[in-house]
PDB file of C-alpha atoms in Angstrom:
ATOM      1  CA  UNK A 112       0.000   0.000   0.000  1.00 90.00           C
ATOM      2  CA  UNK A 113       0.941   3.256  -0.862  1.00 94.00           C
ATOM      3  CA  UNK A 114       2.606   5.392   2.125  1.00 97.00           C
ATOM      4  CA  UNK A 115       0.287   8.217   1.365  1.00 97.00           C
ATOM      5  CA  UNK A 116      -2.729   6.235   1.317  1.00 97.00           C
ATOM      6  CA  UNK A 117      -1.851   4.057   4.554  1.00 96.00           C
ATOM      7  CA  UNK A 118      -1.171   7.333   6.639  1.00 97.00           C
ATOM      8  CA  UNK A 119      -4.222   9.109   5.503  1.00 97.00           C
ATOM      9  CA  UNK A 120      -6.015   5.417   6.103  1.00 97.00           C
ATOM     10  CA  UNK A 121      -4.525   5.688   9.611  1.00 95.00           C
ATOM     11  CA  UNK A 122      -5.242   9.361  10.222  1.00 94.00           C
ATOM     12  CA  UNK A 123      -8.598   8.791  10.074  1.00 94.00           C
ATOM     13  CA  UNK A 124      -9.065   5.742  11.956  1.00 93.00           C
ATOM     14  CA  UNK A 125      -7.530   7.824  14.827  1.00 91.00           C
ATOM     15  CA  UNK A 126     -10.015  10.202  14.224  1.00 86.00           C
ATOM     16  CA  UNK A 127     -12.751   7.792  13.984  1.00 85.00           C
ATOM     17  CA  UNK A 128     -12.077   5.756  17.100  1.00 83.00           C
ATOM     18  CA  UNK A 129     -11.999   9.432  19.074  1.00 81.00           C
ATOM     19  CA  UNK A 130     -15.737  10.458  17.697  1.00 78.00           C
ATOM     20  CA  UNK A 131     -16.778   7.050  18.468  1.00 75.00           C
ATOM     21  CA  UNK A 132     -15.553   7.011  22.051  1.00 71.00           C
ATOM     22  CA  UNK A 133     -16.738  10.732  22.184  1.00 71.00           C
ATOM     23  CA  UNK A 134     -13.131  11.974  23.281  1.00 69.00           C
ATOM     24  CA  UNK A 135     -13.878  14.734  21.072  1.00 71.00           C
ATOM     25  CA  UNK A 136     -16.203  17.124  20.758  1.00 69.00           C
ATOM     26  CA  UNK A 137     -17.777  16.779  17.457  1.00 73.00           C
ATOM     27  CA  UNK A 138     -21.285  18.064  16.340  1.00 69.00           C
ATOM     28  CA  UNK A 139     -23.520  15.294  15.060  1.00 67.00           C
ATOM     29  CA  UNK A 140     -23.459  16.374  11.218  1.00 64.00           C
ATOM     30  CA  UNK A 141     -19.544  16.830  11.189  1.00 67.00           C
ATOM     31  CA  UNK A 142     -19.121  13.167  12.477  1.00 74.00           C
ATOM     32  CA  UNK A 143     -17.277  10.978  10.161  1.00 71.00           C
ATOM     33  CA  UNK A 144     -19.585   7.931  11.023  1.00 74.00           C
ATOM     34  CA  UNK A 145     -17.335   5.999   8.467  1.00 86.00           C
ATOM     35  CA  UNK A 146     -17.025   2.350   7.826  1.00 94.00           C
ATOM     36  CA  UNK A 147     -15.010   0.025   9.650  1.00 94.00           C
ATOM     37  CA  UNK A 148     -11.282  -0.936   9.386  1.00 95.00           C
ATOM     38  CA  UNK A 149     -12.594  -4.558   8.481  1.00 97.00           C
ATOM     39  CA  UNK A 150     -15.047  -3.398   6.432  1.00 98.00           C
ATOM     40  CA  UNK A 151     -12.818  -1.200   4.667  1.00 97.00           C
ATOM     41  CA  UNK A 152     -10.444  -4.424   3.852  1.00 98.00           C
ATOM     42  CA  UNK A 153     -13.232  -6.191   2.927  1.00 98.00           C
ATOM     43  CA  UNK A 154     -14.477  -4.019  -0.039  1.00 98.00           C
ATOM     44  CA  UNK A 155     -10.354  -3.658  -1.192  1.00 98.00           C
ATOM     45  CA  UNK A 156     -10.388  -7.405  -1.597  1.00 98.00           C
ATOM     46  CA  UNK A 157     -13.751  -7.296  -3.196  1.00 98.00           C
ATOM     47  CA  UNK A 158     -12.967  -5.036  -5.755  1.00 98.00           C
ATOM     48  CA  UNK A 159      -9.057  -6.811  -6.182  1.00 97.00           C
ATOM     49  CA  UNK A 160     -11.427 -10.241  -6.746  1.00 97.00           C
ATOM     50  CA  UNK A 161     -13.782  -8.724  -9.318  1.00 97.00           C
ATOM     51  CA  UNK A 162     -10.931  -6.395 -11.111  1.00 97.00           C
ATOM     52  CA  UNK A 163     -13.429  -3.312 -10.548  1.00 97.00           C
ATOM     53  CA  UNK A 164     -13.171  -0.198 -12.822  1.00 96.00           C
ATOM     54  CA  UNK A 165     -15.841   1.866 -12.701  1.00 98.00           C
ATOM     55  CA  UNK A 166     -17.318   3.011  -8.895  1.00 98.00           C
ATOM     56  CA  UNK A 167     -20.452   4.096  -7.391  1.00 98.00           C
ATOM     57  CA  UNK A 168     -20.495   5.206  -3.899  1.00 98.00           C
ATOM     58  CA  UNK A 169     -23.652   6.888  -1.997  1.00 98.00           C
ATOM     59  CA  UNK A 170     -22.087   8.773   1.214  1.00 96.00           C
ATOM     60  CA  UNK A 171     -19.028   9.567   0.791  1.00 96.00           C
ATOM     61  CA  UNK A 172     -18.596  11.254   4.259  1.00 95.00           C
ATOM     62  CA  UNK A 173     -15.054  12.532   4.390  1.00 96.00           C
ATOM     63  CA  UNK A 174     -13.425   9.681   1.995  1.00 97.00           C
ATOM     64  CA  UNK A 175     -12.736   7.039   4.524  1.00 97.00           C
ATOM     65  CA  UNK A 176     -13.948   4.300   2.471  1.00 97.00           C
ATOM     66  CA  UNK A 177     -13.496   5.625  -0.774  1.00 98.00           C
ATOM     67  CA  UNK A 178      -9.405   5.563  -0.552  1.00 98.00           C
ATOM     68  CA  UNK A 179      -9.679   2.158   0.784  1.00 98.00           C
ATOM     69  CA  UNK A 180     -11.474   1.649  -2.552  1.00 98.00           C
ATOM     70  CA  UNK A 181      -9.617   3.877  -4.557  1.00 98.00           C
ATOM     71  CA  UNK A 182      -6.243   2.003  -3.458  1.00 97.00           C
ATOM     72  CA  UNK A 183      -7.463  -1.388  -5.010  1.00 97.00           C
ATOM     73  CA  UNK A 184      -9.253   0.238  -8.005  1.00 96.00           C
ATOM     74  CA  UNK A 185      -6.290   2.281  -9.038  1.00 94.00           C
ATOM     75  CA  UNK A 186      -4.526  -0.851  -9.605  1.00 89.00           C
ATOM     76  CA  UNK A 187      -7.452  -1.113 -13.119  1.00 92.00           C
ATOM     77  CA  UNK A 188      -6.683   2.783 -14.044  1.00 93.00           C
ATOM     78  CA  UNK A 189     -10.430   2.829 -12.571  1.00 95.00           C
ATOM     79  CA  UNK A 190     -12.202   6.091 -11.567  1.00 97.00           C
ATOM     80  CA  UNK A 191     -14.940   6.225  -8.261  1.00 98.00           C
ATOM     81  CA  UNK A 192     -17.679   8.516  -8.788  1.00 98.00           C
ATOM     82  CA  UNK A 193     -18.978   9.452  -4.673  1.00 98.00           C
ATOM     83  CA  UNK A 194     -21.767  11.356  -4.088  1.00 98.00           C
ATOM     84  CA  UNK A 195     -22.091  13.479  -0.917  1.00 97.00           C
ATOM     85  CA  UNK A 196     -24.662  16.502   0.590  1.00 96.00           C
ATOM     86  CA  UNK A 197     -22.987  18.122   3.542  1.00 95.00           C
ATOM     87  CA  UNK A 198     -20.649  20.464   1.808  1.00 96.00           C
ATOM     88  CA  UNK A 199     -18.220  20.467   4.727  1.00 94.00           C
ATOM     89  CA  UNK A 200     -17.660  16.772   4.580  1.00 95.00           C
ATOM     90  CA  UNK A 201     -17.075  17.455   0.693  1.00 97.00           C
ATOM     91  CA  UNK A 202     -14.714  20.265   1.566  1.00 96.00           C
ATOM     92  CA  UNK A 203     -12.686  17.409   4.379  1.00 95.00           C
ATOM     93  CA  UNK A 204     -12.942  14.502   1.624  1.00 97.00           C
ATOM     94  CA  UNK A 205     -11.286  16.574  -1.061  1.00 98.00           C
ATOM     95  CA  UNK A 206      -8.591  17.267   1.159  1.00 97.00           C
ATOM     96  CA  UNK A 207      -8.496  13.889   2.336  1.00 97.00           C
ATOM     97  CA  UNK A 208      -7.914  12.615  -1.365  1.00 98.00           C
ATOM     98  CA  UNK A 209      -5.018  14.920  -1.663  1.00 98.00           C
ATOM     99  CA  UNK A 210      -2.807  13.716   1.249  1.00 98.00           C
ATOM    100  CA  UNK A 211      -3.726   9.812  -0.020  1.00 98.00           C
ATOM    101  CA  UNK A 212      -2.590  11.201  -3.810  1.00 97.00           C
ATOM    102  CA  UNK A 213      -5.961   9.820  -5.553  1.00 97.00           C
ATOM    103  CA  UNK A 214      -7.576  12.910  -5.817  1.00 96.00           C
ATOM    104  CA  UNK A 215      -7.341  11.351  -9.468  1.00 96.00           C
ATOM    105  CA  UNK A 216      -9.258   8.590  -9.060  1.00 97.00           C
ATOM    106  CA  UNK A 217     -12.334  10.016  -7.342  1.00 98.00           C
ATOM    107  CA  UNK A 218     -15.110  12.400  -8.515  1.00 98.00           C
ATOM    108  CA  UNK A 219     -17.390  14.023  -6.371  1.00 98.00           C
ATOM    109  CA  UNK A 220     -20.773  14.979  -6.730  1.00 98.00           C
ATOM    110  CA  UNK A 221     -22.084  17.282  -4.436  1.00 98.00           C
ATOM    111  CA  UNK A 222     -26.120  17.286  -3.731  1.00 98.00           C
ATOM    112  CA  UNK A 223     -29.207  14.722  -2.757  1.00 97.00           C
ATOM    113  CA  UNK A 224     -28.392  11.453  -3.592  1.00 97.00           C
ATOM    114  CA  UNK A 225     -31.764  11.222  -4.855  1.00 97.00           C
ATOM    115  CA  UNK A 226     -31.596  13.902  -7.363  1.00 98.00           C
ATOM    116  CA  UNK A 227     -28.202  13.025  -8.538  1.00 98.00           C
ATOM    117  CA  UNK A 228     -28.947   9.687  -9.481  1.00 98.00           C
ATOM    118  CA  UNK A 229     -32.196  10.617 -11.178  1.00 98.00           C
ATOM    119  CA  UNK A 230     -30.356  11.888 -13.634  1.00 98.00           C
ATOM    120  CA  UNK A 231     -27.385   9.469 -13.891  1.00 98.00           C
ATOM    121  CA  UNK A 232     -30.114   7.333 -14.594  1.00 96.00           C
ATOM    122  CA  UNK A 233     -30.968   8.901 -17.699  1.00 97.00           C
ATOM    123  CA  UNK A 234     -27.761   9.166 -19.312  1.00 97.00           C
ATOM    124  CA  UNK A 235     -27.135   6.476 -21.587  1.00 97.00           C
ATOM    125  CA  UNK A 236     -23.593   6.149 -20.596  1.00 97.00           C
ATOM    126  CA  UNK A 237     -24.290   5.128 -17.112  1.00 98.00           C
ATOM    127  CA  UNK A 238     -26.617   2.217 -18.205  1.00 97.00           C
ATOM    128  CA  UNK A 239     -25.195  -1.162 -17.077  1.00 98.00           C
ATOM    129  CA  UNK A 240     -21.957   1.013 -16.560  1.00 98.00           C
ATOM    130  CA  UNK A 241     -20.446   0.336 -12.592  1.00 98.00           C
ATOM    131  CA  UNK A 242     -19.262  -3.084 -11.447  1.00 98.00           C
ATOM    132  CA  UNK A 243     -19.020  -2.071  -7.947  1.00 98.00           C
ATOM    133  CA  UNK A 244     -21.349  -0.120  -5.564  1.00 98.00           C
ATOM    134  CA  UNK A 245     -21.161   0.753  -2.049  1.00 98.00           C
ATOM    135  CA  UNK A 246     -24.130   2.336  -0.477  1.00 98.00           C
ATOM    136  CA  UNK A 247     -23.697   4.244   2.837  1.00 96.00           C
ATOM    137  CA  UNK A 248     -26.245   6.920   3.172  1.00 94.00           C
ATOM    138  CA  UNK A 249     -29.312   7.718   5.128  1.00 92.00           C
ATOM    139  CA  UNK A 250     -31.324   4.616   5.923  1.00 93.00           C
ATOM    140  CA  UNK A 251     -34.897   6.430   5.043  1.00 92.00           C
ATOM    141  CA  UNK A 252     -34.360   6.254   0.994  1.00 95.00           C
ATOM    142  CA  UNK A 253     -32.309   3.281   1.005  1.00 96.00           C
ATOM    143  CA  UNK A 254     -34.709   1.239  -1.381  1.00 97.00           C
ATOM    144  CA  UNK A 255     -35.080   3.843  -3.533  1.00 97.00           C
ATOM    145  CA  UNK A 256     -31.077   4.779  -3.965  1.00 98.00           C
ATOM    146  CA  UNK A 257     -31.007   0.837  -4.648  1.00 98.00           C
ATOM    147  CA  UNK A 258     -33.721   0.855  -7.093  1.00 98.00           C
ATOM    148  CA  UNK A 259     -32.106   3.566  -9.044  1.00 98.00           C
ATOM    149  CA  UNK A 260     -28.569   2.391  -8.934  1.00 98.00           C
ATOM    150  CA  UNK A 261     -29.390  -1.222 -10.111  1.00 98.00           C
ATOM    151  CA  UNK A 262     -30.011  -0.682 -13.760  1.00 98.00           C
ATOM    152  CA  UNK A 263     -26.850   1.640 -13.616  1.00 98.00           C
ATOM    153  CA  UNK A 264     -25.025  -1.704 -12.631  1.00 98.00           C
ATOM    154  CA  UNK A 265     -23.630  -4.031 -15.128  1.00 98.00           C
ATOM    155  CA  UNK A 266     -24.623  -8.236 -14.863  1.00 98.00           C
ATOM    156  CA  UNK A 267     -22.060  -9.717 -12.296  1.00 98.00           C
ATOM    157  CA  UNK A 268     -21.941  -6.403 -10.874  1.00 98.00           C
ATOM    158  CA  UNK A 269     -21.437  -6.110  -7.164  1.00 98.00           C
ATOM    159  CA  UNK A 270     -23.324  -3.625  -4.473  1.00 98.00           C
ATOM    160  CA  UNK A 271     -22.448  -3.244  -1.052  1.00 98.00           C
ATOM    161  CA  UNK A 272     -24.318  -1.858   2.067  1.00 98.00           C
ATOM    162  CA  UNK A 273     -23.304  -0.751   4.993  1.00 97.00           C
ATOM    163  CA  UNK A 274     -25.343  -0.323   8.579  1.00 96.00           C
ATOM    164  CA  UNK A 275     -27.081  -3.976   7.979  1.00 97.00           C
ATOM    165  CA  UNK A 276     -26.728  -4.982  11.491  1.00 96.00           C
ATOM    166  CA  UNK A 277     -25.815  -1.518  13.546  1.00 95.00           C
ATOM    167  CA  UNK A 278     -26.330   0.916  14.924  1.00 93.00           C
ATOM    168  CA  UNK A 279     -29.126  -1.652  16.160  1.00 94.00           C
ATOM    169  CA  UNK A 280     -32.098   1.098  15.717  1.00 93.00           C
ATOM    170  CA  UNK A 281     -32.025   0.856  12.077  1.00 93.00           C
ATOM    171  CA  UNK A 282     -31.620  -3.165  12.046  1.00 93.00           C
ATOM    172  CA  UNK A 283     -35.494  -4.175  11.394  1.00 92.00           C
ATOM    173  CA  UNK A 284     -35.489  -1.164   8.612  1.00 92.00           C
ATOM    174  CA  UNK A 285     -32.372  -3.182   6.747  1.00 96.00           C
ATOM    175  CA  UNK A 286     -33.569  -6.395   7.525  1.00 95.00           C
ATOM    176  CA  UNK A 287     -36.778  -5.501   5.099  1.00 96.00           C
ATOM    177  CA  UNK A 288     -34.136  -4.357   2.370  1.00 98.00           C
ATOM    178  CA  UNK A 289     -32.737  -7.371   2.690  1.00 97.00           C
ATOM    179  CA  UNK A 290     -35.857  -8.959   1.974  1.00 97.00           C
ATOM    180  CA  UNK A 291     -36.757  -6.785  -0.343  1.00 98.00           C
ATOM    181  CA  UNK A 292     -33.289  -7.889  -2.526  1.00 98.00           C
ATOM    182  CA  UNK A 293     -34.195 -10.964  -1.780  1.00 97.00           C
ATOM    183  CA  UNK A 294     -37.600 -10.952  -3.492  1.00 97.00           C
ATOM    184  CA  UNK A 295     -35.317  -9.923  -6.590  1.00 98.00           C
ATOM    185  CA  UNK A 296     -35.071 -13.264  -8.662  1.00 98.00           C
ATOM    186  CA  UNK A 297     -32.220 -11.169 -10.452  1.00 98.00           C
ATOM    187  CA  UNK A 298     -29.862 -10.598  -7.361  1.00 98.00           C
ATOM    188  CA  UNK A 299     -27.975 -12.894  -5.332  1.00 98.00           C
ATOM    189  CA  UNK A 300     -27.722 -11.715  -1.839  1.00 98.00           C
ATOM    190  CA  UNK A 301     -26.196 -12.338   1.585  1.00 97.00           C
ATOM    191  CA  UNK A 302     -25.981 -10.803   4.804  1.00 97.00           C
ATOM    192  CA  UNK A 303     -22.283 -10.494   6.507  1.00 97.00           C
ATOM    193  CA  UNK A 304     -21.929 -10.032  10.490  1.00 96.00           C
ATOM    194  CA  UNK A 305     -18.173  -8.259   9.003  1.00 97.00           C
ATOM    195  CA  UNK A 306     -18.224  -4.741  10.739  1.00 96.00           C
ATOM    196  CA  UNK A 307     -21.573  -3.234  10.839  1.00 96.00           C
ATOM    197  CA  UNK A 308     -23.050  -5.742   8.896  1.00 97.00           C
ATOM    198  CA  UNK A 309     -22.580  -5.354   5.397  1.00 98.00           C
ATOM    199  CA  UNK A 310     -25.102  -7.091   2.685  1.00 98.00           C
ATOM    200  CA  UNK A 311     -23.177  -8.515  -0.281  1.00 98.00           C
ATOM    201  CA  UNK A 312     -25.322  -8.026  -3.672  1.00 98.00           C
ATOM    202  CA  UNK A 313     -24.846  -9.783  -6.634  1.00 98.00           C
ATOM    203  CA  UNK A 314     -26.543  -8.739 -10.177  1.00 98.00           C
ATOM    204  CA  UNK A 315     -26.837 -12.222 -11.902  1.00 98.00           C
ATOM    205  CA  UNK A 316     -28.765 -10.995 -14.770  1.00 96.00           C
TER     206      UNK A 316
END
């Protein structure tokens, strides 16, 4: 690994543990609520195994997961496309992405996840276009970010979710997504106990 990438990487796990053991003061929308270190080495292998190129991620926060993405998609000349809302977070990401050097590798697109994908729905170019998606945004429209990102995915195409399992107040809300996938006879889909529980979505056709 890269020794910008692993310092940044370890930066922010610093930072992370701190906000989660509320050492530091941070307000609740400036909270980097990011994946876990596991869960992070999880999607690097899963994007090593499928030879990923082309990225979606919903929630970007301040880059966390997308440089441990970035550091195993670089490896395909691939390019992450990260949507975010809370301009500060943008603002931290994009300086985030400079100290890992893959500031390259990443595009973000600030606004609603809803409205952004809308329209990267109708563009032609995005049909059938990412083979790897990692959702980690507000719980409320999760169906709905999934129903839009699916035909955006291509056939073997992988999407991950975070928050499955915790924070435990949103577990019955995921478990019906994970039913819903389920009721999908064009998705193969399993639920992992790896950090906060992370559902593992295949696109078999």
């Amino acid at each position: 690994m890269k020794e910008s990438i692993f310092n940044t990487l370890n930066e922010l796990e610093v930072q992370s543990t701190l906000e989660k053991s509320r050492m530091v003061d941070t307000l609740p929308e400036n909270r980097m609520l990011a994946i876990t270190k596991e869960t992070g080495e999880l999607l690097n292998m899963l994007l090593r195994l499928k030879n990923a190129k082309n990225m979606l991620e919903i929630g970007t926060s301040v880059g966390y997961s997308s440089i441990w993405c970035a550091e195993a998609i670089l490896e395909q000349a691939g390019k992450i496309i990260t949507i975010e809302q809370n301009p500060n977070k943008v603002k931290r990401a994009k300086e985030n992405f400079l100290k890992a050097e893959i500031q390259d590798a990443v595009e973000i697109k600030e606004g609603h996840a809803l409205d952004i994908l809308s329209k990267m729905s109708c563009i032609d170019e995005y049909k059938e276009y990412f083979d790897f998606v990692l959702i980690d945004a507000d719980k409320e429209n999760i169906i709905e970010y999934f129903d839009l990102i699916l035909p955006m995915v291509s056939v073997g195409g992988i999407i991950v979710t975070d928050n499955m399992l915790y924070p435990e107040k949103y577990r019955e809300h995921m478990k019906k997504f994970s039913d819903y996938l389920k009721e999908n006879p064009d998705l193969n889909t399993i639920t992992s106990n790896i950090g906060n529980g992370e559902e593992i979505t295949i696109k078999v056709r």
